[in-house]
Coordinates of N, CA and C in Angstrom, one line a residue:
X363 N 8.0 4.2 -25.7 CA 9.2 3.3 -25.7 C 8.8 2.0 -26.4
X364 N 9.4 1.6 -27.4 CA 9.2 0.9 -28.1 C 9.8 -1.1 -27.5
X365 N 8.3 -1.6 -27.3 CA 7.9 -3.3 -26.3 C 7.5 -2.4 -25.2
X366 N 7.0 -1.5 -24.7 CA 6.6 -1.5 -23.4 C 5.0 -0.6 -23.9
X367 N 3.9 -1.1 -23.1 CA 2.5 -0.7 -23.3 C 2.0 -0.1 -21.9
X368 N 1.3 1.0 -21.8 CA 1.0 1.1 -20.4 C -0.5 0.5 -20.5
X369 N -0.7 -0.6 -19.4 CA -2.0 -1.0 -19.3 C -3.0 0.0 -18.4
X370 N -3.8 0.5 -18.7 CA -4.3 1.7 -17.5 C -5.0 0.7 -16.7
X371 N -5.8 -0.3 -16.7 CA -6.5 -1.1 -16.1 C -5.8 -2.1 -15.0
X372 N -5.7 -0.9 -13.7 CA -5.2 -1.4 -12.8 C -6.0 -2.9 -11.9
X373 N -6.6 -3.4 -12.5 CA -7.0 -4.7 -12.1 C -6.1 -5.7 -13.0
X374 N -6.0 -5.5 -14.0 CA -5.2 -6.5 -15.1 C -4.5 -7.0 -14.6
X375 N -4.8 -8.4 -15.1 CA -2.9 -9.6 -14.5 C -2.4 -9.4 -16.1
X376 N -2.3 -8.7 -16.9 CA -1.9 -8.3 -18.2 C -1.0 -7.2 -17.6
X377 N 0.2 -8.1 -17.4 CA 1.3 -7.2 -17.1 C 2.9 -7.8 -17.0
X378 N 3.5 -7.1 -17.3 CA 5.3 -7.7 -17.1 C 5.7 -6.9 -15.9
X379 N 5.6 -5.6 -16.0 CA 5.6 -5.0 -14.5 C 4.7 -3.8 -14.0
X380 N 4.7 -4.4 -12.7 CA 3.4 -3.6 -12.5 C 4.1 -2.8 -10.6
X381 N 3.7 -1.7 -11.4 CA 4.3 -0.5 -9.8 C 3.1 -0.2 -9.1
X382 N 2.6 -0.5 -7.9 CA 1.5 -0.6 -7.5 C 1.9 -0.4 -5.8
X383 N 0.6 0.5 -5.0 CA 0.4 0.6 -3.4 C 0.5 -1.1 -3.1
X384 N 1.1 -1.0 -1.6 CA 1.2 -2.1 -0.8 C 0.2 -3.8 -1.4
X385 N -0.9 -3.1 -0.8 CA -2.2 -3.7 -1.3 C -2.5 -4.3 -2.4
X386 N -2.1 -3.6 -3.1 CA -2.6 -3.7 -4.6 C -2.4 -5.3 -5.4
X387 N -1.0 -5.8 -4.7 CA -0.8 -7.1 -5.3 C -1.3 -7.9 -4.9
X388 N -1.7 -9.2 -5.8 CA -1.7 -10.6 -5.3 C -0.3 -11.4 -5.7
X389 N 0.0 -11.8 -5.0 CA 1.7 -12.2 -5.3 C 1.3 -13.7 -5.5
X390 N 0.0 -14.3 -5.3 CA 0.2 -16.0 -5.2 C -0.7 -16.2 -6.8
X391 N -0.9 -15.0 -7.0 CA -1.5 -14.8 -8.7 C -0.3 -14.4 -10.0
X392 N 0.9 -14.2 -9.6 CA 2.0 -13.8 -10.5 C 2.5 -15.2 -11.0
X393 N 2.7 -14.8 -12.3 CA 3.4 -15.8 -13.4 C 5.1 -15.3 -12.8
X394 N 5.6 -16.2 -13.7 CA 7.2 -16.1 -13.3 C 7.6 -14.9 -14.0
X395 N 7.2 -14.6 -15.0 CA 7.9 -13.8 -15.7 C 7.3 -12.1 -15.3
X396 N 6.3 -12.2 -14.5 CA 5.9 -11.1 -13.9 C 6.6 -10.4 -12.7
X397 N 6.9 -9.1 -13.0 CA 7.7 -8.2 -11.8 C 6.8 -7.6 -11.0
X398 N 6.9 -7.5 -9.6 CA 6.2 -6.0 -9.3 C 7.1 -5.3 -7.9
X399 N 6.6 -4.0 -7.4 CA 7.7 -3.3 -6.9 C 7.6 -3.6 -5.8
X400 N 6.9 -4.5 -5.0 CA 6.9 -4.7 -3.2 C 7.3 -6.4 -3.6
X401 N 8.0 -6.8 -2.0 CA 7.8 -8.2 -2.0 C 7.0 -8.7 -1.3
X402 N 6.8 -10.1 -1.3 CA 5.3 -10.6 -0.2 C 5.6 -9.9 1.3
X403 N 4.5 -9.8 1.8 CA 4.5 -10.3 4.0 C 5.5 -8.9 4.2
X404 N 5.4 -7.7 3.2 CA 6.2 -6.6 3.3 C 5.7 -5.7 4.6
X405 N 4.5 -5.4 5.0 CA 3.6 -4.3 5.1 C 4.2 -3.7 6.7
X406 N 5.0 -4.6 7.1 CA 5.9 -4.4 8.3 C 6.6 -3.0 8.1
X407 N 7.3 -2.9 6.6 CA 8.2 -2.3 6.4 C 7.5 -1.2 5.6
X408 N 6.3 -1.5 5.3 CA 5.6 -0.7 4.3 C 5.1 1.3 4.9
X409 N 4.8 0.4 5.9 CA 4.2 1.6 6.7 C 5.0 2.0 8.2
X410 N 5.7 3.3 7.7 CA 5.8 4.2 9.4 C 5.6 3.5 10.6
X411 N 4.4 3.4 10.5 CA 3.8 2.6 11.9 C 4.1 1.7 12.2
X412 N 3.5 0.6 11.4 CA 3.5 -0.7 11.9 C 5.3 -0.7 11.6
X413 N 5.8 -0.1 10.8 CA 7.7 -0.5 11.5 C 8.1 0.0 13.0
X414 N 7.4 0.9 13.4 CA 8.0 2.0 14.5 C 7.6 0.4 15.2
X415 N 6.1 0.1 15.6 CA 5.8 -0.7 16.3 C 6.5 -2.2 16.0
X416 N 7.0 -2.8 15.1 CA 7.7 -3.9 15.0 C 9.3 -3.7 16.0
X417 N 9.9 -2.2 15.7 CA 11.0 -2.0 16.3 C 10.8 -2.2 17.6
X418 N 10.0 -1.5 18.4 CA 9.9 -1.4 19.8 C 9.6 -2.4 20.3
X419 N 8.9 -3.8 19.5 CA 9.2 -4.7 20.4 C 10.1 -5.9 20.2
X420 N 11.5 -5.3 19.2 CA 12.4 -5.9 18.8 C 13.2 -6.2 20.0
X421 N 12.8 -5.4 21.1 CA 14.0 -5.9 22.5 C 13.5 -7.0 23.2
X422 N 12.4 -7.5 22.8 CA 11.9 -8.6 23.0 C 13.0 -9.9 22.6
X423 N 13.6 -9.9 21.5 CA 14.3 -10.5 20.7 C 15.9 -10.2 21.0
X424 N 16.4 -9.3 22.0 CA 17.7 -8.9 22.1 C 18.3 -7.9 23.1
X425 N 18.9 -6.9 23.0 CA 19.4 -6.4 23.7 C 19.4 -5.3 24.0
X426 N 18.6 -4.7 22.7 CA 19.1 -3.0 22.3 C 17.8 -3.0 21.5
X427 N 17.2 -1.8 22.1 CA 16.3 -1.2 21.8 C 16.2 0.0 20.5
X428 N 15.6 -0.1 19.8 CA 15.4 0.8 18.6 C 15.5 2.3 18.9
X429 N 16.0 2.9 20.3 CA 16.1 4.1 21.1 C 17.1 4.8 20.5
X430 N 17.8 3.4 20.2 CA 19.5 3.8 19.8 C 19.8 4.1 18.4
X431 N 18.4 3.9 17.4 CA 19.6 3.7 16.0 C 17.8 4.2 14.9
X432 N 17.2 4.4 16.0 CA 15.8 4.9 14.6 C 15.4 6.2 15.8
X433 N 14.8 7.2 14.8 CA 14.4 8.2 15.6 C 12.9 8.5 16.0
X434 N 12.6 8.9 17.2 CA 11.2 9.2 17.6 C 10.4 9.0 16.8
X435 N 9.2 8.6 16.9 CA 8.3 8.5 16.1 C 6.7 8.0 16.7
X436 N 5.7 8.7 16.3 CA 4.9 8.1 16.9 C 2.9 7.7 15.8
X437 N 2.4 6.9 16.2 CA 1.3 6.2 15.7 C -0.4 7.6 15.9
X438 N -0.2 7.9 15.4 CA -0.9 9.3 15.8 C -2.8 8.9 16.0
X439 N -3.0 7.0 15.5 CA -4.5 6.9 15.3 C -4.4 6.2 16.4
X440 N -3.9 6.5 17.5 CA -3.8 6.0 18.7 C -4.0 7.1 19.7
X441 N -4.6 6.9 20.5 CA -4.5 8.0 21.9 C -3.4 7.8 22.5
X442 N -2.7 6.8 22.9 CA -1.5 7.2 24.2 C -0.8 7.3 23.4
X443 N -0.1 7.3 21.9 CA 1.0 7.6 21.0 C 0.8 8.9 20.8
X444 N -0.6 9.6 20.6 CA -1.1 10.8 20.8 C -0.5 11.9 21.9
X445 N -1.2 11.2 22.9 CA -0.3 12.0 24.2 C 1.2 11.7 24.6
X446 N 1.9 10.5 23.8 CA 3.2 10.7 24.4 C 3.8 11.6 23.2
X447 N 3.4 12.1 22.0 CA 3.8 12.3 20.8 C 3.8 14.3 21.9
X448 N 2.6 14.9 22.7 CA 2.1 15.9 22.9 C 3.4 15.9 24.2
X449 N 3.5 14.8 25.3 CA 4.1 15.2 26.1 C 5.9 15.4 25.8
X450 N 6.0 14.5 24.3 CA 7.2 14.5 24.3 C 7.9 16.0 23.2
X451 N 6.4 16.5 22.8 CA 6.4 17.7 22.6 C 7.1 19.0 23.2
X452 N 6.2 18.4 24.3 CA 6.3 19.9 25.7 C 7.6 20.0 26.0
X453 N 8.4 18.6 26.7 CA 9.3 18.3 26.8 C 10.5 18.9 25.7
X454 N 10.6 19.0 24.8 CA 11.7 19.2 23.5 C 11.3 20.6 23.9
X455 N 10.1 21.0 23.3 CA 10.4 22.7 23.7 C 10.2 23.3 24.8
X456 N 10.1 22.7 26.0 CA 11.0 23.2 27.1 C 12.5 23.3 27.6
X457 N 13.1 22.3 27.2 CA 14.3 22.6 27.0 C 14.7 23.0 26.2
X458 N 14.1 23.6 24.6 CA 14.8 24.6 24.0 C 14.7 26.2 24.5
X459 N 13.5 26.3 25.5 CA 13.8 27.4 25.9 C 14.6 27.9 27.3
X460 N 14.8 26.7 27.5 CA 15.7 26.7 28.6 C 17.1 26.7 28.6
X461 N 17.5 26.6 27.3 CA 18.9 26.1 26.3 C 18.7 28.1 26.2
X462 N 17.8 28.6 25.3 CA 17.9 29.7 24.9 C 18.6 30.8 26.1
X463 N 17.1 30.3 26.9 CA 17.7 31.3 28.2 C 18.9 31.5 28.7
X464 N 19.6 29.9 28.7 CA 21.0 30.0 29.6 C 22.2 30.8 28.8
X465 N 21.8 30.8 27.3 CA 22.7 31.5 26.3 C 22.8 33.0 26.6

């Protein structure tokens, strides 16, 4: 495409836009006229986890619990997210076979 160069040297501040993992930027090293695809203080939002974990202690902050409007989800490099991930396992398919049976 003619004005656009791919720089392969992913360290380069030799760039107008740069599509890059979470990490990857320094945002307090960008010129003005430089783009890239995350914004700062993102990483909340970046990762599964740490959002599941921001939601759940958003009732800290209000009223309504993230029970109601995001679905299960669990931190798997954790042991008790581990076992509630296993118990809440058991749980779902026991009552699908208890659903089955009554049919």
């Amino acid at each position: 495409v003619r004005g656009w160069f791919c720089n392969h040297d992913k360290q380069s501040y030799q760039f107008d836009l740069k599509w890059v993992g979470c990490a990857g930027i320094d945002h307090d090293a960008l010129l003005p006229h430089q783009i890239v695809n995350h914004f700062q203080l993102n990483g909340q939002l970046c990762s599964k986890a740490r959002l599941t974990q921001s939601l759940r202690t958003a009732h800290l902050h209000g009223n309504m619990t993230c029970d109601k409007f995001y679905p299960r989800a669990y931190d798997m490099q954790h042991y008790a997210e581990r076992w509630r991930f296993a118990a809440d396992f058991r749980r779902t398919k026991a009552e699908a076979v208890l659903i089955a049976f009554l049919q």
